Coordinates of C-alpha atoms in Angstrom, one line a residue:
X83 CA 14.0 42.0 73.0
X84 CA 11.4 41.4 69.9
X85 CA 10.8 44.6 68.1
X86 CA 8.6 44.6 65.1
X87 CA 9.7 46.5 61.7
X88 CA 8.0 48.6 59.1
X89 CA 8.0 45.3 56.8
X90 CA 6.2 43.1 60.1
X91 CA 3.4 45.3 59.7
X92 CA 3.3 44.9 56.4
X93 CA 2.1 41.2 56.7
X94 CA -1.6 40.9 56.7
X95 CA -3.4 37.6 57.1
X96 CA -6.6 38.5 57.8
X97 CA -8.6 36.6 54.7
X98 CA -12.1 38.2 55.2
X99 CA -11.7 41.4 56.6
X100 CA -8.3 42.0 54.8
X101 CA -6.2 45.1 55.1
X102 CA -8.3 47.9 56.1
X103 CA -9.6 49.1 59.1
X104 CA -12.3 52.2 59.5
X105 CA -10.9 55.8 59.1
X106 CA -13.9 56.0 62.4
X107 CA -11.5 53.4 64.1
X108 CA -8.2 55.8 64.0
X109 CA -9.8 58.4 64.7
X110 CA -11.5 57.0 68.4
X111 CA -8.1 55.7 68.7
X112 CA -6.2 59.5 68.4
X113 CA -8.8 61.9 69.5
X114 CA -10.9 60.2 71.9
X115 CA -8.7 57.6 73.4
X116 CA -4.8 59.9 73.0
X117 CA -6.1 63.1 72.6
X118 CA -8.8 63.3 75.7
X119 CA -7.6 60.3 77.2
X120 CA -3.9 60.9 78.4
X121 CA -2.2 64.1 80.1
X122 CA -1.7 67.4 77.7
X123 CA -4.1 66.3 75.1
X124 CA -1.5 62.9 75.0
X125 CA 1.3 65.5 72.9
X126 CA 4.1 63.7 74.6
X127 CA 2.7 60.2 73.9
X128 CA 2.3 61.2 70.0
X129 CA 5.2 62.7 69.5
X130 CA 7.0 59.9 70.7
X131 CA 5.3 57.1 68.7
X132 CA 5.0 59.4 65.8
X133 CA 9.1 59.7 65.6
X134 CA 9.6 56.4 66.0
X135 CA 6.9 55.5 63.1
X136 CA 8.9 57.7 61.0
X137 CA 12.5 56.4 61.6
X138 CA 11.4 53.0 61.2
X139 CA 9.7 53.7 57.7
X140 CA 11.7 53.0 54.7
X141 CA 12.7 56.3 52.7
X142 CA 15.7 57.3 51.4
X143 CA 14.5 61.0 50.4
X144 CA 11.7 63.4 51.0
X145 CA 10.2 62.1 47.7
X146 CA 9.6 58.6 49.5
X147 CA 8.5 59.7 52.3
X148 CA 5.4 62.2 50.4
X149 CA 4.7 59.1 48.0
X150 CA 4.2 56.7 51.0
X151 CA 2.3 59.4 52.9
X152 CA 0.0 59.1 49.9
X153 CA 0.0 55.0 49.8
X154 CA -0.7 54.7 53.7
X155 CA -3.7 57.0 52.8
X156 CA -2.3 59.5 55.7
X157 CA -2.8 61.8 53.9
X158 CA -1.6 63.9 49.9
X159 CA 1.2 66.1 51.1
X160 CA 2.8 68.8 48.5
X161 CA 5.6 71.1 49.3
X162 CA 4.1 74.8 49.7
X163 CA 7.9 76.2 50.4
X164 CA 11.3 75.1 50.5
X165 CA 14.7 76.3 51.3
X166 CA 18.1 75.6 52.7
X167 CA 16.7 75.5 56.0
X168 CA 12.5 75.2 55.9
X169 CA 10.0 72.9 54.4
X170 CA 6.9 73.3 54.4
X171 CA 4.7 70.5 53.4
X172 CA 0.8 70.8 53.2
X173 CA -1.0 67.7 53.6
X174 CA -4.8 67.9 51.5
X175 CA -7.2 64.9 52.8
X176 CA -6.0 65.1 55.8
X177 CA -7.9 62.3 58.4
X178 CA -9.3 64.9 60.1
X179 CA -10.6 66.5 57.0
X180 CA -14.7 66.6 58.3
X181 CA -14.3 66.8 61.5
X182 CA -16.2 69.5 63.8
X183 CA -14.2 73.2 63.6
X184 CA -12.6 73.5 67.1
X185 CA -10.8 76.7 66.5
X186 CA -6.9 77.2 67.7
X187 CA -7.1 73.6 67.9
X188 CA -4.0 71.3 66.4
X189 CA -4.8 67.7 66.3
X190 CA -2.6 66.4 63.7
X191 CA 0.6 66.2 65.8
X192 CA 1.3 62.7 65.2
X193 CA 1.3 63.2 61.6
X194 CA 4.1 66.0 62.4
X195 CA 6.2 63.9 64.7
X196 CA 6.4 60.9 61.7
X197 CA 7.8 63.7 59.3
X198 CA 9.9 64.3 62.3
X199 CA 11.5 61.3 62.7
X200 CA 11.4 60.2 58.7
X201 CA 13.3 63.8 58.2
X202 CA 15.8 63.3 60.6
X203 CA 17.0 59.8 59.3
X204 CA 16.7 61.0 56.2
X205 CA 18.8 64.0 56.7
X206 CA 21.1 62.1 59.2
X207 CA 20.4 64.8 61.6
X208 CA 17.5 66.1 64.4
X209 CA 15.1 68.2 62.7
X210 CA 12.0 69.9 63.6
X211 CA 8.2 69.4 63.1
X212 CA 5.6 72.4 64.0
X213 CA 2.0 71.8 63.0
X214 CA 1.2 75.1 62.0
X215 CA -2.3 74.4 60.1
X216 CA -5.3 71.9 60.5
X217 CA -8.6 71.5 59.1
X218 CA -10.1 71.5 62.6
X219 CA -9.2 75.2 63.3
X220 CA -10.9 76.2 60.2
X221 CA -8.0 75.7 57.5
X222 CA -8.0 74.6 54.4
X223 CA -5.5 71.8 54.5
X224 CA -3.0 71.1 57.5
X225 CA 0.3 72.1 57.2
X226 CA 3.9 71.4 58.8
X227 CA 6.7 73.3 58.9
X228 CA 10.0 71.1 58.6
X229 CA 13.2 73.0 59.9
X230 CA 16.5 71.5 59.4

């Protein structure tokens, strides 16, 4: 069976439109068409794709994997606490940055679920992603809380 890589998506040969697509585009694509679209606000669906985005990207540490955050535009993440067993990673310019307050609402779970899966490769063993902050409930940055 065909499965593409991290590096097949990195091929672009699209000469005048080039290697950008609308941030309007992603959005429809998450909120309108996962988000209101599928079952349980499409949570299942996300987290799945998200973890699999993340194991298939190629970082060896969790300094990769905040520097390509930043180079796919996803988003500037900064650690905001670490320990033995917790990270938490805030994440400033977020793609939802803008959008209407929804309070209690968490929309950034794929984002979670490819710090999911990138963290357990990395750490050669299942870790855990919570969303526990998002611009659209009225925060000032989303936030994820990595436990290992």
């Amino acid at each position: 069976m065909l499965q593409y890589t991290f590096e097949d998506m990195k091929r672009m040969e699209r000469a005048q439109l080039g290697n950008m697509v609308p941030l309007e585009l992603f959005r429809t694509i998450r909120l309108i068409g996962l988000n209101q679209g599928l079952p349980m606000e499409g949570k299942a669906t996300t987290l799945t794709i998200g973890r699999k985005i993340g194991e298939s990207l190629p970082v060896q540490n969790l300094d990769e994997l905040l520097q390509l955050f930043e180079e796919l535009k996803i988003g500037i993440p900064r650690i905001v606490y670490k320990d033995n067993h917790k990270i938490n990673i805030a994440v400033d310019d977020c793609f939802c940055k803008g959008l209407p307050v929804m309070e209690e609402k968490m929309v950034c779970d794929l984002k979670g679920a490819i710090l999911e899966g990138a963290m357990s490769k990395i750490m050669g063993r299942k870790t855990t992603v919570r969303e526990i902050k998002c611009n659209v409930s009225g925060h000032e940055h989303c936030e994820y809380e990595i436990r290992i």
